Short mmCIF file of C-alpha atoms (C1' of nucleotides) in Angstrom, two decimals:
data_model
loop_
_atom_site.label_atom_id
_atom_site.label_comp_id
_atom_site.label_asym_id
_atom_site.label_seq_id
_atom_site.Cartn_x
_atom_site.Cartn_y
_atom_site.Cartn_z
CA UNK A 1 -67.02 20.18 50.86
CA UNK A 2 -66.91 18.19 47.32
CA UNK A 3 -66.85 14.55 49.45
CA UNK A 4 -70.65 15.53 49.65
CA UNK A 5 -71.27 14.62 45.96
CA UNK A 6 -71.27 11.42 44.29
CA UNK A 7 -67.52 10.99 43.72
CA UNK A 8 -67.91 7.25 44.72
CA UNK A 9 -69.58 5.20 42.42
CA UNK A 10 -73.37 3.62 43.19
CA UNK A 11 -75.64 5.97 44.96
CA UNK A 12 -78.05 3.72 46.70
CA UNK A 13 -78.02 4.36 50.61
CA UNK A 14 -80.02 1.50 51.53
CA UNK A 15 -76.95 -0.90 52.85
CA UNK A 16 -76.93 -3.67 55.02
CA UNK A 17 -73.53 -2.25 56.47
CA UNK A 18 -72.50 1.31 55.60
CA UNK A 19 -69.28 1.64 53.86
CA UNK A 20 -66.11 1.34 56.10
CA UNK A 21 -64.46 4.55 56.81
CA UNK A 22 -61.29 3.10 55.62
CA UNK A 23 -62.84 1.74 52.49
CA UNK A 24 -63.64 5.85 51.61
CA UNK A 25 -60.24 7.16 52.44
CA UNK A 26 -58.43 4.84 50.37
CA UNK A 27 -60.90 5.27 47.53
CA UNK A 28 -60.24 9.15 47.71
CA UNK A 29 -56.35 8.78 48.38
CA UNK A 30 -56.44 6.68 44.92
CA UNK A 31 -58.53 9.36 43.09
CA UNK A 32 -56.39 12.35 44.07
CA UNK A 33 -53.26 10.65 43.53
CA UNK A 34 -54.39 9.58 40.03
CA UNK A 35 -55.40 12.82 39.11
CA UNK A 36 -51.95 14.08 40.07
CA UNK A 37 -50.43 11.52 38.19
CA UNK A 38 -52.47 11.26 35.15
CA UNK A 39 -51.40 15.24 34.83
CA UNK A 40 -47.77 14.57 35.16
CA UNK A 41 -47.73 10.86 32.91
CA UNK A 42 -50.73 10.72 31.44
CA UNK A 43 -53.30 8.26 31.39
CA UNK A 44 -51.70 5.14 31.03
CA UNK A 45 -49.92 5.86 34.08
CA UNK A 46 -49.06 2.38 35.43
CA UNK A 47 -51.01 1.67 38.38
CA UNK A 48 -47.99 0.93 40.86
CA UNK A 49 -47.33 4.73 40.41
CA UNK A 50 -50.59 5.78 41.55
CA UNK A 51 -50.70 3.27 44.57
CA UNK A 52 -47.37 4.01 45.72
CA UNK A 53 -48.49 7.85 45.81
CA UNK A 54 -51.80 6.79 47.03
CA UNK A 55 -49.77 5.02 49.85
CA UNK A 56 -52.14 1.52 49.40
CA UNK A 57 -51.64 -1.58 48.41
CA UNK A 58 -52.31 -2.66 44.74
CA UNK A 59 -54.87 -5.13 46.00
CA UNK A 60 -56.75 -2.26 47.55
CA UNK A 61 -56.98 -0.44 43.86
CA UNK A 62 -58.29 -3.46 42.25
CA UNK A 63 -60.84 -3.84 44.88
CA UNK A 64 -61.97 -0.25 44.13
CA UNK A 65 -61.05 0.14 40.51
CA UNK A 66 -61.10 -3.24 38.89
CA UNK A 67 -61.49 -1.74 35.20
CA UNK A 68 -59.26 0.86 34.57
CA UNK A 69 -62.29 2.75 32.65
CA UNK A 70 -63.36 2.83 36.43
CA UNK A 71 -60.60 4.73 38.07
CA UNK A 72 -60.72 7.59 35.11
CA UNK A 73 -64.25 8.23 35.34
CA UNK A 74 -63.68 8.58 39.16
CA UNK A 75 -60.83 10.97 38.08
CA UNK A 76 -63.47 12.92 35.82
CA UNK A 77 -66.29 12.89 38.17
CA UNK A 78 -63.86 14.21 41.05
CA UNK A 79 -62.42 17.01 38.76
CA UNK A 80 -66.15 17.76 37.67
CA UNK A 81 -67.01 18.33 41.26
CA UNK A 82 -64.06 20.44 42.23
CA UNK A 83 -65.02 22.77 39.50
CA UNK A 84 -68.44 22.93 40.18
CA UNK A 85 -68.01 23.50 43.78
CA UNK A 86 -65.41 26.61 43.38
CA UNK A 87 -68.94 28.34 42.01
CA UNK A 88 -70.47 28.85 45.51
CA UNK A 89 -67.09 30.08 47.07
CA UNK A 90 -66.08 32.61 44.67
CA UNK A 91 -69.70 33.81 44.53
CA UNK A 92 -69.23 34.66 48.46
CA UNK A 93 -65.74 36.25 48.21
CA UNK A 94 -66.35 38.48 45.15
CA UNK A 95 -68.26 40.67 42.94
CA UNK A 96 -70.96 39.14 40.59
CA UNK A 97 -69.12 39.91 37.52
CA UNK A 98 -65.55 39.17 39.28
CA UNK A 99 -67.05 35.58 40.07
CA UNK A 100 -68.37 35.00 37.13
CA UNK A 101 -65.07 35.95 35.36
CA UNK A 102 -62.70 33.59 37.76
CA UNK A 103 -65.33 30.47 36.94
CA UNK A 104 -64.72 30.90 33.41
CA UNK A 105 -61.42 30.77 33.68
CA UNK A 106 -61.24 28.17 36.45
CA UNK A 107 -63.62 25.86 34.06
CA UNK A 108 -61.40 26.75 30.90
CA UNK A 109 -58.17 25.42 32.33
CA UNK A 110 -60.37 22.24 33.43
CA UNK A 111 -61.23 21.51 29.88
CA UNK A 112 -57.62 22.00 28.73
CA UNK A 113 -56.26 19.83 31.55
CA UNK A 114 -58.93 17.10 30.22
CA UNK A 115 -57.27 16.85 26.88
CA UNK A 116 -55.72 13.67 27.92
CA UNK A 117 -58.69 12.24 28.91
CA UNK A 118 -60.64 13.64 26.14
CA UNK A 119 -59.35 10.49 23.79
CA UNK A 120 -60.45 8.19 26.26
CA UNK A 121 -63.44 9.44 26.85
CA UNK A 122 -64.58 9.04 23.21
CA UNK A 123 -63.35 5.39 23.22
CA UNK A 124 -66.74 3.33 23.90
CA UNK A 125 -65.81 2.16 27.26
CA UNK A 126 -69.15 1.51 29.19
CA UNK A 127 -67.79 3.42 32.18
CA UNK A 128 -68.05 6.78 30.73
CA UNK A 129 -71.45 6.68 29.31
CA UNK A 130 -72.84 8.43 32.25
CA UNK A 131 -70.32 10.97 32.31
CA UNK A 132 -71.59 13.82 29.74
CA UNK A 133 -75.18 13.78 31.90
CA UNK A 134 -72.98 14.21 35.22
CA UNK A 135 -70.77 17.29 33.55
CA UNK A 136 -73.76 18.99 32.54
CA UNK A 137 -75.84 18.13 36.08
CA UNK A 138 -72.96 19.43 38.01
CA UNK A 139 -71.67 22.43 35.61
CA UNK A 140 -74.47 24.21 34.30
CA UNK A 141 -76.20 24.98 37.96
CA UNK A 142 -73.05 25.71 39.17
CA UNK A 143 -72.33 28.43 36.27
CA UNK A 144 -76.38 29.16 36.24
CA UNK A 145 -75.77 30.44 40.02
CA UNK A 146 -73.08 32.79 38.98
CA UNK A 147 -74.86 34.18 35.40
CA UNK A 148 -78.16 35.11 37.34
CA UNK A 149 -76.48 36.65 40.33
CA UNK A 150 -74.03 38.88 37.47
CA UNK A 151 -77.68 39.38 35.85
CA UNK A 152 -79.48 40.74 39.23
CA UNK A 153 -76.77 43.14 39.55
CA UNK A 154 -77.29 44.15 36.07
CA UNK A 155 -73.82 43.62 34.96
CA UNK A 156 -74.21 41.28 31.69
CA UNK A 157 -76.64 40.39 29.53
CA UNK A 158 -80.19 38.69 30.21
CA UNK A 159 -80.28 36.82 27.09
CA UNK A 160 -77.66 34.43 28.30
CA UNK A 161 -77.78 30.59 27.84
CA UNK A 162 -75.82 28.50 30.45
CA UNK A 163 -75.58 25.90 27.83
CA UNK A 164 -74.31 27.78 25.06
CA UNK A 165 -71.55 29.40 27.78
CA UNK A 166 -70.64 26.16 28.63
CA UNK A 167 -70.04 24.63 25.37
CA UNK A 168 -68.30 27.74 23.65
CA UNK A 169 -65.70 28.33 26.41
CA UNK A 170 -65.25 24.43 25.75
CA UNK A 171 -64.27 24.99 22.62
CA UNK A 172 -62.45 28.30 23.16
CA UNK A 173 -60.35 26.18 25.47
CA UNK A 174 -59.00 23.13 22.81
CA UNK A 175 -56.82 24.83 20.60
CA UNK A 176 -54.49 22.25 18.96
CA UNK A 177 -50.88 24.19 19.81
CA UNK A 178 -50.80 27.67 20.71
CA UNK A 179 -47.56 29.75 20.30
CA UNK A 180 -47.85 31.82 23.60
CA UNK A 181 -49.38 29.82 26.42
CA UNK A 182 -51.74 32.18 27.88
CA UNK A 183 -53.59 32.33 24.07
CA UNK A 184 -56.64 30.52 26.28
CA UNK A 185 -56.39 33.08 28.82
CA UNK A 186 -56.76 36.16 26.95
CA UNK A 187 -59.43 34.45 24.57
CA UNK A 188 -61.87 33.54 27.36
CA UNK A 189 -61.05 37.05 28.54
CA UNK A 190 -62.74 38.34 25.34
CA UNK A 191 -65.18 36.14 25.49
CA UNK A 192 -66.24 37.36 29.18
CA UNK A 193 -65.90 40.84 28.28
CA UNK A 194 -68.86 39.94 25.58
CA UNK A 195 -70.84 38.70 28.34
CA UNK A 196 -71.09 42.16 29.78
CA UNK A 197 -74.08 44.77 29.69
CA UNK A 198 -73.24 47.90 27.83
CA UNK B 1 -51.29 -2.35 -7.29
CA UNK B 2 -51.75 -0.78 -3.82
CA UNK B 3 -48.26 -0.76 -3.41
CA UNK B 4 -47.26 1.59 -5.59
CA UNK B 5 -48.30 3.99 -3.26
CA UNK B 6 -46.11 5.14 0.17
CA UNK B 7 -47.87 3.08 2.36
CA UNK B 8 -44.01 2.89 3.41
CA UNK B 9 -42.61 5.98 5.23
CA UNK B 10 -39.58 7.96 4.17
CA UNK B 11 -40.42 9.09 0.47
CA UNK B 12 -36.64 9.69 -0.59
CA UNK B 13 -35.57 8.20 -3.67
CA UNK B 14 -32.01 8.95 -3.57
CA UNK B 15 -30.44 6.33 -1.42
CA UNK B 16 -27.09 4.46 -1.42
CA UNK B 17 -28.67 1.01 -1.15
CA UNK B 18 -32.25 -0.23 -2.16
CA UNK B 19 -34.65 -1.56 0.63
CA UNK B 20 -34.36 -5.32 0.34
CA UNK B 21 -37.16 -7.07 -0.80
CA UNK B 22 -37.31 -8.91 2.45
CA UNK B 23 -37.96 -5.87 4.22
CA UNK B 24 -41.02 -4.88 2.61
CA UNK B 25 -41.81 -8.27 2.41
CA UNK B 26 -41.73 -7.97 6.60
CA UNK B 27 -43.13 -4.86 6.45
CA UNK B 28 -46.21 -5.53 4.50
CA UNK B 29 -47.12 -8.49 6.26
CA UNK B 30 -46.80 -6.52 9.87
CA UNK B 31 -49.32 -4.00 8.19
CA UNK B 32 -51.16 -7.07 7.18
CA UNK B 33 -51.59 -8.58 10.08
CA UNK B 34 -52.05 -5.81 12.00
CA UNK B 35 -54.82 -4.85 10.05
CA UNK B 36 -56.21 -7.84 11.23
CA UNK B 37 -55.64 -7.96 14.82
CA UNK B 38 -56.50 -4.74 14.94
CA UNK B 39 -59.99 -5.27 13.62
CA UNK B 40 -61.00 -8.03 16.25
CA UNK B 41 -58.71 -6.94 19.35
CA UNK B 42 -58.72 -3.41 18.86
CA UNK B 43 -55.52 -1.22 18.99
CA UNK B 44 -53.64 -1.90 22.01
CA UNK B 45 -53.37 -5.77 20.81
CA UNK B 46 -50.14 -7.38 22.04
CA UNK B 47 -47.05 -7.16 20.21
CA UNK B 48 -46.82 -11.04 19.96
CA UNK B 49 -50.45 -11.31 18.34
CA UNK B 50 -49.55 -9.45 15.42
CA UNK B 51 -45.81 -10.77 14.86
CA UNK B 52 -47.27 -14.59 15.31
CA UNK B 53 -50.26 -13.67 12.82
CA UNK B 54 -47.34 -11.99 10.23
CA UNK B 55 -44.94 -14.96 10.94
CA UNK B 56 -41.93 -12.78 11.80
CA UNK B 57 -39.84 -12.12 15.24
CA UNK B 58 -40.48 -9.38 17.17
CA UNK B 59 -36.95 -7.99 16.58
CA UNK B 60 -38.12 -7.36 13.38
CA UNK B 61 -41.14 -5.87 14.69
CA UNK B 62 -39.11 -3.05 16.52
CA UNK B 63 -36.80 -2.77 13.57
CA UNK B 64 -40.10 -1.49 11.15
CA UNK B 65 -42.00 0.05 14.01
CA UNK B 66 -40.21 1.67 16.74
CA UNK B 67 -42.88 3.68 18.14
CA UNK B 68 -46.53 2.02 18.02
CA UNK B 69 -47.84 5.14 16.44
CA UNK B 70 -45.67 3.91 13.65
CA UNK B 71 -47.66 0.94 13.10
CA UNK B 72 -51.02 2.46 13.75
CA UNK B 73 -50.10 5.25 11.23
CA UNK B 74 -48.76 2.63 8.62
CA UNK B 75 -52.11 0.53 9.14
CA UNK B 76 -54.50 3.53 8.75
CA UNK B 77 -52.40 4.83 5.10
CA UNK B 78 -52.62 1.12 4.01
CA UNK B 79 -56.39 1.19 4.48
CA UNK B 80 -56.65 4.69 2.73
CA UNK B 81 -54.38 3.14 -0.29
CA UNK B 82 -57.08 0.25 -0.41
CA UNK B 83 -59.75 2.48 -0.15
CA UNK B 84 -58.67 4.78 -2.76
CA UNK B 85 -57.42 1.84 -5.13
CA UNK B 86 -61.09 0.58 -5.04
CA UNK B 87 -62.02 3.63 -7.21
CA UNK B 88 -60.37 2.80 -10.76
CA UNK B 89 -61.39 -0.93 -10.51
CA UNK B 90 -64.86 0.12 -10.02
CA UNK B 91 -64.96 2.48 -12.95
CA UNK B 92 -63.48 -0.44 -15.20
CA UNK B 93 -65.94 -2.78 -14.26
CA UNK B 94 -69.45 -0.90 -13.62
CA UNK B 95 -71.58 1.88 -14.84
CA UNK B 96 -70.93 5.33 -14.08
CA UNK B 97 -73.44 5.46 -11.01
CA UNK B 98 -73.27 2.25 -9.93
CA UNK B 99 -69.49 2.22 -9.63
CA UNK B 100 -69.92 5.83 -7.56
CA UNK B 101 -72.63 4.25 -5.47
CA UNK B 102 -70.50 1.18 -4.97
CA UNK B 103 -67.45 3.62 -3.63
CA UNK B 104 -69.58 5.36 -1.38
CA UNK B 105 -70.50 1.95 0.19
CA UNK B 106 -66.96 0.90 0.37
CA UNK B 107 -65.83 4.25 1.56
CA UNK B 108 -68.54 4.27 4.11
CA UNK B 109 -67.12 0.78 5.71
CA UNK B 110 -63.87 2.14 5.76
CA UNK B 111 -64.68 5.05 8.24
CA UNK B 112 -66.79 2.81 10.53
CA UNK B 113 -64.13 0.34 10.91
CA UNK B 114 -62.03 3.22 12.08
CA UNK B 115 -63.69 3.82 14.86
CA UNK B 116 -61.17 2.52 17.00
CA UNK B 117 -58.35 4.23 15.24
CA UNK B 118 -59.92 7.78 15.56
CA UNK B 119 -59.67 7.92 19.65
CA UNK B 120 -55.61 7.18 18.71
CA UNK B 121 -55.68 9.64 15.84
CA UNK B 122 -56.56 12.49 18.25
CA UNK B 123 -54.17 11.92 20.94
CA UNK B 124 -51.31 14.18 19.63
CA UNK B 125 -48.77 11.81 18.83
CA UNK B 126 -46.58 13.35 16.07
CA UNK B 127 -46.76 9.92 13.80
CA UNK B 128 -50.25 10.88 13.16
CA UNK B 129 -49.76 14.61 11.94
CA UNK B 130 -49.60 14.05 8.07
CA UNK B 131 -52.33 11.45 8.35
CA UNK B 132 -55.24 13.85 7.45
CA UNK B 133 -53.73 15.51 4.41
CA UNK B 134 -52.73 11.82 3.49
CA UNK B 135 -56.41 11.11 3.76
CA UNK B 136 -57.29 14.32 1.71
CA UNK B 137 -54.76 13.67 -0.61
CA UNK B 138 -55.62 9.97 -2.05
CA UNK B 139 -59.11 10.05 -1.22
CA UNK B 140 -60.41 13.25 -2.61
CA UNK B 141 -59.05 12.18 -6.17
CA UNK B 142 -60.19 8.65 -6.42
CA UNK B 143 -63.97 10.10 -5.60
CA UNK B 144 -62.92 13.01 -7.99
CA UNK B 145 -62.86 10.53 -10.60
CA UNK B 146 -65.94 8.81 -9.87
CA UNK B 147 -67.46 11.83 -9.92
CA UNK B 148 -66.87 13.44 -13.23
CA UNK B 149 -67.40 10.25 -14.78
CA UNK B 150 -71.24 10.32 -13.54
CA UNK B 151 -70.98 13.96 -14.15
CA UNK B 152 -70.06 13.24 -17.62
CA UNK B 153 -72.80 10.51 -18.27
CA UNK B 154 -75.08 13.34 -17.01
CA UNK B 155 -76.14 10.96 -14.39
CA UNK B 156 -75.80 13.37 -11.54
CA UNK B 157 -76.15 16.88 -10.53
CA UNK B 158 -72.89 18.75 -11.82
CA UNK B 159 -72.84 21.14 -8.34
CA UNK B 160 -71.28 18.41 -6.64
CA UNK B 161 -67.51 19.27 -4.55
CA UNK B 162 -65.57 15.93 -3.72
CA UNK B 163 -64.70 17.17 -0.08
CA UNK B 164 -68.30 17.96 0.90
CA UNK B 165 -69.24 14.16 0.26
CA UNK B 166 -66.36 13.03 1.78
CA UNK B 167 -67.14 14.92 4.94
CA UNK B 168 -70.81 14.28 4.61
CA UNK B 169 -70.79 10.53 3.79
CA UNK B 170 -68.34 10.00 7.01
CA UNK B 171 -70.65 12.17 9.21
CA UNK B 172 -73.40 9.78 7.85
CA UNK B 173 -71.26 6.67 8.67
CA UNK B 174 -70.55 7.58 12.40
CA UNK B 175 -73.98 6.94 14.39
CA UNK B 176 -72.92 6.01 18.00
CA UNK B 177 -75.18 2.67 18.46
CA UNK B 178 -77.98 1.88 15.56
CA UNK B 179 -80.77 -0.38 16.16
CA UNK B 180 -80.07 -2.04 12.94
CA UNK B 181 -76.71 -2.97 11.54
CA UNK B 182 -77.69 -1.72 8.26
CA UNK B 183 -78.47 1.51 9.07
CA UNK B 184 -75.59 2.84 7.74
CA UNK B 185 -75.75 1.47 4.40
CA UNK B 186 -79.34 2.61 4.15
CA UNK B 187 -78.57 6.49 4.88
CA UNK B 188 -75.83 6.38 2.63
CA UNK B 189 -78.12 4.88 -0.44
CA UNK B 190 -80.20 8.15 0.49
CA UNK B 191 -77.88 10.19 0.39
CA UNK B 192 -76.59 8.95 -3.00
CA UNK B 193 -79.74 8.97 -4.59
CA UNK B 194 -79.70 12.66 -3.49
CA UNK B 195 -76.73 13.01 -6.40
CA UNK B 196 -78.73 11.29 -8.99
CA UNK B 197 -79.57 14.32 -11.99
CA UNK B 198 -83.39 14.82 -12.17
"C1'" DA C 1 -20.34 -17.60 -10.21
"C1'" DC C 2 -18.75 -15.71 -6.30
"C1'" DC C 3 -17.06 -12.79 -2.30
"C1'" DA C 4 -17.81 -9.12 0.38
"C1'" DT C 5 -20.74 -6.73 3.30
"C1'" DA C 6 -24.55 -3.78 4.99
"C1'" DT C 7 -29.18 -5.31 6.20
"C1'" DA C 8 -32.59 -7.65 7.64
"C1'" DC C 9 -34.07 -11.56 10.86
"C1'" DG C 10 -35.28 -14.58 14.53
"C1'" DG C 11 -36.43 -15.74 19.30
"C1'" DA C 12 -34.20 -15.95 23.96
"C1'" DA C 13 -33.33 -12.90 27.39
"C1'" DC C 14 -34.75 -8.83 30.46
"C1'" DA C 15 -37.82 -5.14 31.91
"C1'" DA C 16 -42.14 -3.46 32.62
"C1'" DT C 17 -46.97 -3.68 34.25
"C1'" DG C 18 -51.03 -6.02 35.08
"C1'" DT C 19 -54.10 -8.90 38.09
"C1'" DT C 20 -54.72 -12.52 41.73
"C1'" DC C 21 -54.75 -14.59 46.11
"C1'" DC C 22 -54.60 -15.00 50.81
"C1'" DG C 23 -52.79 -14.25 55.83
"C1'" DC C 24 -53.47 -10.28 58.61
"C1'" DT C 25 -55.65 -5.91 60.31
"C1'" DT C 26 -59.35 -3.31 61.87
"C1'" DA C 27 -64.01 -0.51 61.82
"C1'" DT C 28 -68.72 -1.94 63.08
"C1'" DC C 29 -72.17 -3.66 65.46
"C1'" DA C 30 -74.42 -6.03 69.36
"C1'" DT D 1 -65.58 -6.10 74.49
"C1'" DG D 2 -65.73 -10.05 71.77
"C1'" DA D 3 -67.57 -11.56 66.74
"C1'" DT D 4 -67.50 -11.29 62.04
"C1'" DA D 5 -67.73 -8.96 58.03
"C1'" DA D 6 -65.00 -5.61 55.48
"C1'" DG D 7 -60.74 -3.93 54.43
"C1'" DC D 8 -55.66 -4.18 53.28
"C1'" DG D 9 -50.99 -4.93 51.66
"C1'" DG D 10 -47.92 -6.65 49.23
"C1'" DA D 11 -45.40 -10.94 47.09
"C1'" DA D 12 -46.34 -14.10 43.82
"C1'" DC D 13 -47.67 -14.93 39.36
"C1'" DA D 14 -48.95 -13.62 34.41
"C1'" DT D 15 -48.80 -10.75 30.59
"C1'" DT D 16 -46.79 -7.87 27.37
"C1'" DG D 17 -42.95 -4.17 25.82
"C1'" DT D 18 -38.71 -3.79 24.42
"C1'" DT D 19 -33.26 -5.03 23.46
"C1'" DC D 20 -29.54 -7.46 22.05
"C1'" DC D 21 -27.05 -10.21 19.48
"C1'" DG D 22 -25.66 -14.45 17.10
"C1'" DT D 23 -27.28 -16.18 12.29
"C1'" DA D 24 -28.77 -15.96 7.79
"C1'" DT D 25 -29.49 -13.55 3.30
"C1'" DA D 26 -30.32 -9.70 -0.50
"C1'" DT D 27 -27.66 -6.96 -3.12
"C1'" DG D 28 -23.71 -5.11 -6.09
"C1'" DG D 29 -19.49 -5.41 -7.57
"C1'" DT D 30 -15.76 -8.44 -9.57
#
DNA sequence: ACCATATACGGAACAATGTTCCGCTTATCA
DNA sequence: TGATAAGCGGAACATTGTTCCGTATATGGT
């Protein structure tokens, strides 16, 4: 499902030839592998670590990601997609309030994980310029959907703005160092509690 | 003059033997060279570029800066020192208001230049943990001195806090992309104008 | 002035990582 | 099913990081 979204660069569809399926497979495998490697070794992880885990050659790597920023941006988009795509699935399988809470936690995790990328993001690399817009375009509708559903069910306040919540939870999820590892989860819970209608 | 300040790590003074002067020279040469190289090639510049410009061997480099963060922190401290040390000199050679304006511009330049370091600073490297405190400890007194002098001369408002001004000018000096290159200088001028007494 | 010695230096050698290049493979289309 | 453009792999090469150790010298004591 998430592969429907433009994790890939270049949204054009009027090509002489369509992109070969093996190319797409390599691309996806690299993004997936990079995601894992970044998580365990940081964004400066060696190229060979990534190609090794992805099971592709280094040549293939550079074909898809000539600049390192290209890879980081692709991983970021991919994770934004995962997070956004979680919303409809949660809505289907859980009551409104529960789905909303679950998604906020999911989103909170995403933010916390992205601490490593965050510094890279602010580095001025042109590959990252469109990311904030993408972030907003994908995540806001996802949250809005859950908010509306919960609001219609009368379970939360109706004066809530998706933008505010997204940035509020983002801030809550970026504490420097926390004594207890579940601190973030707890404050997000409290915040979530505040959303409820009385 | 600036070498009086603890650009060097390790504030202890009860050593068996004092640090050799050639060691200090190498240290200073490396910081100086790194400063230049960082400015032209960024903080990821190759070690050999720095040692080459400093005229020392690579062994010497690693003796002084086992971790890259150590070097970056040293350069940062060095630049904070330069900026702070500029204050007394300006006070001696210029009328109060003029000295204050000149120093604010000097400080503004410093902030703008540090954009490259800023992302590194937020990376969580333990070598950077004491930098914010150092920044404050050196820069606030420098500015306070100029503020007090100008206030005594009746040239500026008396309700001004050094902290506020430091952070305000820092924010003014970090615009993303400016059409005109002197934008920063101009807004700082305007801000400075606001400091004057009526 | 000179010696003893801890300190520091330089840079070759080694290791890790980035990047390119090109012969081989394969998906796609007619 | 053949032609061909697209893609792939990984060795080879280039760059940068890091260590190691023989040599040089600043320092304190005599």
